[in-house]
Coordinates of C-alpha atoms in Angstrom, one line a residue:
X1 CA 10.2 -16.3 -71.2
X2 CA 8.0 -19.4 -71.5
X3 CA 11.4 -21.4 -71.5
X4 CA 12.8 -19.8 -68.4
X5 CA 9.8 -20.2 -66.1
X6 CA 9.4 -24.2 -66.7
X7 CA 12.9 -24.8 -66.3
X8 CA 13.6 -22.8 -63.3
X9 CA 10.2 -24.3 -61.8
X10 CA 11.6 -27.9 -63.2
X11 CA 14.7 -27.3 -61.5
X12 CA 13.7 -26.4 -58.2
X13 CA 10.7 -28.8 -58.3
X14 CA 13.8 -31.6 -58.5
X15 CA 16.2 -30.2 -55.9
X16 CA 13.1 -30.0 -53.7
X17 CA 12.5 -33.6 -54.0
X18 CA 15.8 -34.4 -54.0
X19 CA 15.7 -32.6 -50.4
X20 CA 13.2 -34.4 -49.1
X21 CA 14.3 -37.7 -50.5
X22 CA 17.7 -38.5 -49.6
X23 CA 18.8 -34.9 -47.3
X24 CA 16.0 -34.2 -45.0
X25 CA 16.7 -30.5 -44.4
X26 CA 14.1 -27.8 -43.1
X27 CA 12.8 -27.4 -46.4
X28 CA 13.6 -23.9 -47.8
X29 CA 17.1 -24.2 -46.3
X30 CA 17.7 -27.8 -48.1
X31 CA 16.3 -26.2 -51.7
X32 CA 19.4 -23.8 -51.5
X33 CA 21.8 -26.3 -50.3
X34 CA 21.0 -29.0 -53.0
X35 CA 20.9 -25.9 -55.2
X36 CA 24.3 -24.9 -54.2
X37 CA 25.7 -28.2 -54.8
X38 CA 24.3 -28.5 -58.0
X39 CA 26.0 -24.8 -58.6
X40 CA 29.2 -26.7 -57.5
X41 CA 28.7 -30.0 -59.8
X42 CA 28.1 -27.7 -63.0
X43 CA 31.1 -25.6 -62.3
X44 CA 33.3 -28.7 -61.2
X45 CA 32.0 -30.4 -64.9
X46 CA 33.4 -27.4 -66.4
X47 CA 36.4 -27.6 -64.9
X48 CA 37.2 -30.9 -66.5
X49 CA 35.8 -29.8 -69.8
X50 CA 32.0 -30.4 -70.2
X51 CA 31.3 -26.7 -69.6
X52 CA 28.5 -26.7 -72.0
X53 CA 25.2 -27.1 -69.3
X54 CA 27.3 -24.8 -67.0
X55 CA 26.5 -22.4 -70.0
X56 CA 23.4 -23.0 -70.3
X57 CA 22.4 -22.6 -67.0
X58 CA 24.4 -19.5 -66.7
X59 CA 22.4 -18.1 -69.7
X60 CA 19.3 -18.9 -68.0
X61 CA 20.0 -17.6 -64.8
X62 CA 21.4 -14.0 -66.2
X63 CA 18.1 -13.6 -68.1
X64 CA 16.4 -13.3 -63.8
X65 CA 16.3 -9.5 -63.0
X66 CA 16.8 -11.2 -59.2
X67 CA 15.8 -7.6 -58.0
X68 CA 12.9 -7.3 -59.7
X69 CA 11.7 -10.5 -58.9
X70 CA 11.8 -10.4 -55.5
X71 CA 11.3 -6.7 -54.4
X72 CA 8.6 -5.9 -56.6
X73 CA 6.7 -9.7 -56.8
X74 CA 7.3 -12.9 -54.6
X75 CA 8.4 -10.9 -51.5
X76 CA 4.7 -9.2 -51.3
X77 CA 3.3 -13.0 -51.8
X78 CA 5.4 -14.2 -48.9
X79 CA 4.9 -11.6 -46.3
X80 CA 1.6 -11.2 -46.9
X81 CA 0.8 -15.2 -46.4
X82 CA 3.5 -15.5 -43.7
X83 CA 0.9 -11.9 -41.8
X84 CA -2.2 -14.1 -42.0
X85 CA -1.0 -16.1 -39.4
X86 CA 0.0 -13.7 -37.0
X87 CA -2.2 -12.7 -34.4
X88 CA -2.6 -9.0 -34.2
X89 CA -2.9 -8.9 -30.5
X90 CA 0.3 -10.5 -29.9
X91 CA 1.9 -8.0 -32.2
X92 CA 0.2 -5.0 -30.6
X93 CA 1.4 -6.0 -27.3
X94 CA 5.2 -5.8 -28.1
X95 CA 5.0 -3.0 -30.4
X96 CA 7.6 -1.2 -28.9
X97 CA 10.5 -4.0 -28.6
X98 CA 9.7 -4.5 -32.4
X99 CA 9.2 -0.8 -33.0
X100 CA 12.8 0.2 -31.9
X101 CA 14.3 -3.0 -33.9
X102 CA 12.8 -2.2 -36.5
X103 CA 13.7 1.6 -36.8
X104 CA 16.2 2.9 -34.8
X105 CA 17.7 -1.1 -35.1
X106 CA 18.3 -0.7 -38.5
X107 CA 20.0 3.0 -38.2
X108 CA 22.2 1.5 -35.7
X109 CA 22.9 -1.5 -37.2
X110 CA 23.8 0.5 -40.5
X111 CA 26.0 2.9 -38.9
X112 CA 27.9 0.0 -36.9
X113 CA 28.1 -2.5 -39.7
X114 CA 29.2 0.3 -42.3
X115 CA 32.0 1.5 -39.8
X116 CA 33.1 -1.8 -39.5
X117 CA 33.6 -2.7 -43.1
X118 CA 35.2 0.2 -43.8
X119 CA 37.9 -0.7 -41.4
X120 CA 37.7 -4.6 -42.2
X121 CA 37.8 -4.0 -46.3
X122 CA 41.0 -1.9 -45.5
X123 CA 42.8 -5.3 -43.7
X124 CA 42.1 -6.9 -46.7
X125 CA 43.6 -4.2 -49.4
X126 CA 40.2 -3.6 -50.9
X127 CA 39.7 0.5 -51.1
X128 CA 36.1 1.2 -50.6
X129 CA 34.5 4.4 -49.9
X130 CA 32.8 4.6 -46.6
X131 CA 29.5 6.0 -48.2
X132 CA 29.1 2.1 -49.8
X133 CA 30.5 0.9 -46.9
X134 CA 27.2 2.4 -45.4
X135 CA 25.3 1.2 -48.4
X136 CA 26.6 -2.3 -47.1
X137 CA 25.6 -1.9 -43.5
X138 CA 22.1 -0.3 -44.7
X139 CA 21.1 -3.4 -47.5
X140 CA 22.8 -6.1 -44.3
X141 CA 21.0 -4.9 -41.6
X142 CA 17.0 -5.9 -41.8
X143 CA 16.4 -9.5 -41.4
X144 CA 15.1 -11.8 -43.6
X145 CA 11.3 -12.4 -43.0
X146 CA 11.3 -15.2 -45.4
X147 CA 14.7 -16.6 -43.9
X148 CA 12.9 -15.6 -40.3
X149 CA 9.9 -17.4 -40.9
X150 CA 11.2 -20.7 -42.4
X151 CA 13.5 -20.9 -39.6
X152 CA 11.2 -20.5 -36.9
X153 CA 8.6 -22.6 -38.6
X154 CA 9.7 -25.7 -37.0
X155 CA 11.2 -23.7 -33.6
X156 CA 9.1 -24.2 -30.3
X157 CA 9.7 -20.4 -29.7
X158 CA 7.7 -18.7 -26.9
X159 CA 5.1 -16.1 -27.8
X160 CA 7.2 -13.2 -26.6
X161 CA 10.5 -14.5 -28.5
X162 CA 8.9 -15.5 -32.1
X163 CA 6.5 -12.3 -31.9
X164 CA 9.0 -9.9 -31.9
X165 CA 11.3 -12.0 -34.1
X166 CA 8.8 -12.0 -36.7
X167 CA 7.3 -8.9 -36.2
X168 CA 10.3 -7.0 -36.4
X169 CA 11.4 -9.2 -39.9
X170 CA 8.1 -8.0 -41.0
X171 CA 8.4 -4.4 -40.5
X172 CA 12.2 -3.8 -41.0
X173 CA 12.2 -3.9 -44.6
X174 CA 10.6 0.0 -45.1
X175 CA 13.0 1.4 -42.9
X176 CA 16.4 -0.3 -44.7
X177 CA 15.0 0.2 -47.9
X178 CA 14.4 4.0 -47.4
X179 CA 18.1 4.3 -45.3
X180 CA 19.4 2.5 -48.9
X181 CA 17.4 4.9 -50.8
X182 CA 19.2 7.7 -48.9
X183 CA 22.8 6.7 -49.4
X184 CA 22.3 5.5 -53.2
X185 CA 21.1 8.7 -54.2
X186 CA 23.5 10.3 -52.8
X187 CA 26.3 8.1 -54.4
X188 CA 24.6 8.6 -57.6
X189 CA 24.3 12.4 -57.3
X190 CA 26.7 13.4 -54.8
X191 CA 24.2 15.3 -53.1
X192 CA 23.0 14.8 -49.5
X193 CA 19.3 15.2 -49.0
X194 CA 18.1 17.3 -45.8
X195 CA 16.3 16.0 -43.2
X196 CA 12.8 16.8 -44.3
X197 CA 13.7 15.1 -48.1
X198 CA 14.7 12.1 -45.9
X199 CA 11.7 12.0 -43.9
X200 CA 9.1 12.8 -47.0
X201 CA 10.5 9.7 -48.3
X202 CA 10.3 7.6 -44.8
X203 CA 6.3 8.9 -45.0
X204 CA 6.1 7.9 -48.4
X205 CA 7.5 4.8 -48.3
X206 CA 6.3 3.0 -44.7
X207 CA 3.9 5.3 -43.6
X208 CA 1.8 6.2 -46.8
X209 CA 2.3 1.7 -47.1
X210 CA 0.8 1.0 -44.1
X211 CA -1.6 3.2 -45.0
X212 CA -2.3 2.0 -48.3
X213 CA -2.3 -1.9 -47.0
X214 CA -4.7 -0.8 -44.2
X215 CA -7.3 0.8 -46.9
X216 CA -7.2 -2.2 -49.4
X217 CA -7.2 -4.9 -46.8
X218 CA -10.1 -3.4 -45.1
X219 CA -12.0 -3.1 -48.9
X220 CA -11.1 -6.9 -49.4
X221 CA -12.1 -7.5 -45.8
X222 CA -15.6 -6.0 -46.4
X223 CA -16.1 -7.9 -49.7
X224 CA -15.2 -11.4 -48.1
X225 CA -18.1 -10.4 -45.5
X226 CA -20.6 -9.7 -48.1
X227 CA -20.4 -13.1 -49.9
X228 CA -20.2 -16.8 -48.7
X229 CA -18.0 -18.3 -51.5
X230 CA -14.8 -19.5 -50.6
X231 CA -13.6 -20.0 -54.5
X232 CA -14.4 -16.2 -54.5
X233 CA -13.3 -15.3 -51.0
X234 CA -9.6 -17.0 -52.2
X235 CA -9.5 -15.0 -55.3
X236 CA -10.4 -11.5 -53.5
X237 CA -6.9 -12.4 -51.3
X238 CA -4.9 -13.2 -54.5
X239 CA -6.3 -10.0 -56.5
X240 CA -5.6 -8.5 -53.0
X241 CA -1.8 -9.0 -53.5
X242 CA -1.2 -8.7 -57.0
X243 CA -3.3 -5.7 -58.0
X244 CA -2.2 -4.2 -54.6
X245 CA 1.4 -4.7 -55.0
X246 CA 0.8 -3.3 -58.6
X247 CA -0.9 -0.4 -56.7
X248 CA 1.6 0.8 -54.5
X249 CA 4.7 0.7 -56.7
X250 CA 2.2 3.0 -59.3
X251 CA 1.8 5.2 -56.1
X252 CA 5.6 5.0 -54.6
X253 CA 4.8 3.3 -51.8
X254 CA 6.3 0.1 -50.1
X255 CA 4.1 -2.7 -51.6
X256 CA 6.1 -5.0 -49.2
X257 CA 4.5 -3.1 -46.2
X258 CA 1.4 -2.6 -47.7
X259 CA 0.9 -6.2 -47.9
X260 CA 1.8 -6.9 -44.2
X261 CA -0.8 -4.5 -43.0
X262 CA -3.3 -6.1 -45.6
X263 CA -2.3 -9.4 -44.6
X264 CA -2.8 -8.7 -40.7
X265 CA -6.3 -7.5 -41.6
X266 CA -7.6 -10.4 -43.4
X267 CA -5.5 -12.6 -41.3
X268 CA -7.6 -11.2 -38.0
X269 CA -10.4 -9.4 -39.2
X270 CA -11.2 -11.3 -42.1
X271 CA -10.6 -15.2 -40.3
X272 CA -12.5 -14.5 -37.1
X273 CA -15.6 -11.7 -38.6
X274 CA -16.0 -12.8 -42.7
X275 CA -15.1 -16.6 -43.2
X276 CA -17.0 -19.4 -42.0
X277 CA -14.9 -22.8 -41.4
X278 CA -14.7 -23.9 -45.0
X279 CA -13.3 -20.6 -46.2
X280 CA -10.2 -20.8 -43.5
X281 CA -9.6 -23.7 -44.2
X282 CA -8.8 -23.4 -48.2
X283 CA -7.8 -20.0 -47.7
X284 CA -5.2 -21.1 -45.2
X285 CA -4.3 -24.1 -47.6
X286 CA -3.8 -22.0 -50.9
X287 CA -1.5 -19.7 -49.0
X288 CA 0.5 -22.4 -47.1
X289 CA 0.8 -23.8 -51.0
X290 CA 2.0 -20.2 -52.2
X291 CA 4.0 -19.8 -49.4
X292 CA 6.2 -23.4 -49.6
X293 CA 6.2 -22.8 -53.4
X294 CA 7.6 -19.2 -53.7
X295 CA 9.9 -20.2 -50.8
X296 CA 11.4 -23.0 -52.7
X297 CA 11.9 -20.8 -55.6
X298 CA 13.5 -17.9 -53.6
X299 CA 16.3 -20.4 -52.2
X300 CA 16.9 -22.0 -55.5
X301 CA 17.5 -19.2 -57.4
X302 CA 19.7 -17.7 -54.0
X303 CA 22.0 -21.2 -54.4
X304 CA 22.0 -21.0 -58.4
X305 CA 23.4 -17.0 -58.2
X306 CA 26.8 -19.0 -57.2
X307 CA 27.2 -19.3 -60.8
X308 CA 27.0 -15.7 -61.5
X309 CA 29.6 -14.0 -58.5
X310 CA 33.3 -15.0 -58.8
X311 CA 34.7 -15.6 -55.6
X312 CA 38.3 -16.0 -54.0
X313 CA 39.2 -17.4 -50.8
X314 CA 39.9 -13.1 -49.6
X315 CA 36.5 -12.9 -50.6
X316 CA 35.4 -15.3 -48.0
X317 CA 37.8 -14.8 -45.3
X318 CA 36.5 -11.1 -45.3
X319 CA 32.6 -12.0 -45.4
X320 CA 33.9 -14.4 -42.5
X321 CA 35.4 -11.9 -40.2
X322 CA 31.9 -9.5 -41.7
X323 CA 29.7 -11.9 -40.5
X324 CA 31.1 -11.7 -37.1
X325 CA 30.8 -8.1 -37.2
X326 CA 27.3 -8.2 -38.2
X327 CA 26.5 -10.4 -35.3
X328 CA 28.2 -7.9 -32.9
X329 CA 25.9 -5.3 -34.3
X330 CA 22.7 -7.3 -33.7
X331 CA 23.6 -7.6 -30.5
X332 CA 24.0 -3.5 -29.8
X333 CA 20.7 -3.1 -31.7
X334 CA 18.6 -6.0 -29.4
X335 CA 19.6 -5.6 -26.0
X336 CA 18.4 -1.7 -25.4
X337 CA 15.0 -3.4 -26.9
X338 CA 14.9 -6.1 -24.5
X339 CA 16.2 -4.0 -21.6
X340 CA 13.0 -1.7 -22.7
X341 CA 10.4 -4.9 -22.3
X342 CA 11.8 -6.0 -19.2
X343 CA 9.9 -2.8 -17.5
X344 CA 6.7 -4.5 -18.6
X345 CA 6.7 -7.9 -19.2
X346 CA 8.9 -10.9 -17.5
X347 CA 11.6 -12.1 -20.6
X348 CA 13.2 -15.6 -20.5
X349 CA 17.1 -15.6 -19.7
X350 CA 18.8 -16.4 -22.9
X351 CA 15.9 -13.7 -25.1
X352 CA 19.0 -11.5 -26.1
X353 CA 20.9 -14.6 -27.2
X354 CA 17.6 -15.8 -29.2
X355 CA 16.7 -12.3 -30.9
X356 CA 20.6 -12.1 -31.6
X357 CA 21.6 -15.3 -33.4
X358 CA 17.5 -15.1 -34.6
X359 CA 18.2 -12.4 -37.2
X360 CA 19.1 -14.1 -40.1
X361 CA 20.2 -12.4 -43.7
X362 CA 18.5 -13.4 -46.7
X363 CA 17.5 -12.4 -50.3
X364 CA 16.4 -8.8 -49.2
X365 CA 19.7 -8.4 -48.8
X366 CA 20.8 -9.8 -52.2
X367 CA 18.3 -8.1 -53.9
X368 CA 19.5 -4.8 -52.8
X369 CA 22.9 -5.7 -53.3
X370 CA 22.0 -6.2 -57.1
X371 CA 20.3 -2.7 -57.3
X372 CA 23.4 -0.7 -56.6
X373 CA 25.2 0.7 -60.1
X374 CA 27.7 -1.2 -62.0
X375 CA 31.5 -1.2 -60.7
X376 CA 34.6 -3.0 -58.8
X377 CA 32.8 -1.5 -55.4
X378 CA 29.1 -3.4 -56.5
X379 CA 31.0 -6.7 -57.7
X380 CA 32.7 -6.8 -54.5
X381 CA 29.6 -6.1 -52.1
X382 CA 27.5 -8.2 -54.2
X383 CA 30.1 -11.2 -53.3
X384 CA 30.9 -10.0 -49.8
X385 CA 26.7 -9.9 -49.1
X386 CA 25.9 -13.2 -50.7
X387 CA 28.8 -15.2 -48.9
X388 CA 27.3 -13.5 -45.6
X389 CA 23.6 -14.8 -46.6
X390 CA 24.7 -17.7 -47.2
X391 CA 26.4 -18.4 -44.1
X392 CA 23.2 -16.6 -41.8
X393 CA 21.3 -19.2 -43.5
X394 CA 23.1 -22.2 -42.9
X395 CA 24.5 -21.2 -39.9
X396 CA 21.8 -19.9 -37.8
X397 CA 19.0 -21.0 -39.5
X398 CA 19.8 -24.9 -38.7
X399 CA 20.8 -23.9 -34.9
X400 CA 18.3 -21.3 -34.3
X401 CA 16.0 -24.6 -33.1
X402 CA 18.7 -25.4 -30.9
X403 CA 19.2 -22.2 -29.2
X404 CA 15.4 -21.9 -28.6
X405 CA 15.1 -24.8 -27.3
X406 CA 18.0 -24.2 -24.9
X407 CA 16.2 -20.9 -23.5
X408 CA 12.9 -23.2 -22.9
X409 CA 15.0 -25.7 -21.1
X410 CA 15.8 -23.4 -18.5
X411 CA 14.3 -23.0 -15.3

């Protein structure tokens, strides 16, 4: 274990430098692509007969429960440091553009996108039951708040346009993962779950999180109060995180939501009522660290899984013609919402075009991609969802800048 950890950390400490040294990408999107071309140098040695680091690599890599990693640890880390910095104000203020994105989004979003690659797997030959067709359109259709965040980092977004962006990224996650709950158990045990099972387990999950994230954030909250220490005040927030995401997967609750609420709190309560100045300040610098660090690791390992998925050229002309697809379905799922804050609030001309090419696909998506069980339909999803990732990240995560900036522009 000991051996996995320092060379996956010595790995993407070099592909970070080599990023900022000589490619000069945003940096969680040039970790994945000097990842990926490292993926592409090891299997291009192979080729012409040096296959043994390939190997080696391959060996490490298939030791990562990629799942495990990311649903149950870094993704609480990263959405609770990228909640600190979002002002709960804002948030409350466009709760209902973000609300319907982030709910009856995702329903639509899985409906349209399952539909869709029912219909587009068929052009191709491939036979694949509707009900993982769904699965697909269910584990596709949050975005990315890690993806989200990165990307807009360095975006002059307006308030209206990054708030709901984010806030929806940060919310969407319960909702997909209980729709993928659904569907799995009911390709597992052929069984379809009524519609009070279905919303027991929405409660569970999102509501009895939110719940949990507002009762340990508000303990933590109250202990940073008491004391003016910021060593200790730092430590509360990391115990905060890891015994709370502990916590809630004990109690069957989303740990990922939990940790946004408990994020917003100390991010808001905690910054402007318990800290003095020199607690912010390394508070805000320990999670920024976290944050760029678990980042760069996430989009390493995301380029290094091209040595685990074969891939043909059908494979990525479907998840092509997918991605497309998927757009047109973000599309159907954010103009109602922005239609809906027009009635209150005046929106920019080009905020559907934002919100649209905004919602990126990222290693949520992989993640759940990995969970589904063992067989030609998983293989074939798993390559289908990582070729889409892949291509939201490059794709719109270097433009998104671009298309802000052109709604700014305008008069």
């Amino acid at each position: 274990m000991l051996e996995l950890v320092a060379a996956f950390i010595c790995l993407t400490t070099l592909l970070t430098y080599l990023n900022y040294r000589f490619i000069g990408l945003p940096p969680t999107i040039g970790v994945m692509v000097t990842a990926l071309f490292f993926s592409l140098l090891l299997q291009g040695l192979s080729v012409i007969g040096y296959p043994g680091l390939e190997d080696r690599v391959q060996g490490l890599m298939s030791q990562i429960d990629f799942n495990d990693l990311l649903m149950h640890w870094m993704l609480s880390f990263l959405l609770f440091a990228g909640a600190l910095h979002v002002n709960l104000a804002d948030l409350r203020s466009y709760r209902w553009p973000i609300g319907l994105l982030a709910t009856v989004g995702v329903l639509i979003a899985t409906v349209v996108i399952g539909y869709l690659a029912h219909w587009i797997f068929a052009l191709f030959g491939w036979h694949v039951s509707l009900l993982y067709c769904l699965l697909f359109g269910a584990l596709i259709s949050p975005t990315d708040p890690i993806a989200v965040l990165g990307a807009l980092r360095t975006a002059n977004a307006s308030k209206p346009l990054k708030t709901t962006i984010v806030g929806e990224s940060l919310f969407n996650d319960g909702t997909a993962v209980v729709v993928f709950t659904v569907l799995l158990g009911i390709a597992q045990l052929g069984e379809t779950p009524t519609v009070t099972d279905t919303a027991i387990l929405f409660a569970r999950e999102a509501i009895g999180g939110a719940l949990f994230g507002g009762l340990v954030g508000y303990i933590t909250y109250r202990m940073i109060k008491s004391i003016e220490q910021y060593q200790v005040e730092v430590m509360l927030t990391l115990a905060l995180v890891i015994g709370g995401s502990a916590m809630a997967y004990e109690l069957h609750v989303s740990a990922p939501i939990a940790m946004v609420v408990a994020g917003l709190i100390i991010g808001n309560l905690g910054r402007n009522l318990a800290m003095n100045d020199m607690t912010r300040r390394y508070l805000d610098g320990f999670w920024e660290l976290i944050d760029d660090m678990l980042n760069a690791l996430l989009f390493a390992l995301i380029g290094l899984e091209l040595l685990l998925l074969p891939f043909s050229w059908m494979h990525l002309a479907a998840a092509g013609v997918l991605a497309v697809a998927i757009l047109m379905s973000r599309l159907l799922t954010v103009a109602p919402a922005i239609v809906l804050l027009r009635r209150w609030r005046s929106v920019p001309r080009g905020t559907v075009r934002v919100l649209t090419w905004g919602g990126l696909r990222g290693g949520v998506s992989v993640a759940l991609a990995l969970s589904l069980p063992p067989g030609t339909e998983r293989d074939l999803l798993l390559s289908i969802t990582y070729i889409v990732v892949l291509s939201s990240i490059l794709l719109q995560g270097l433009t998104i800048g671009r298309v802000v900036r052109g709604v700014t522009e305008q008069p």
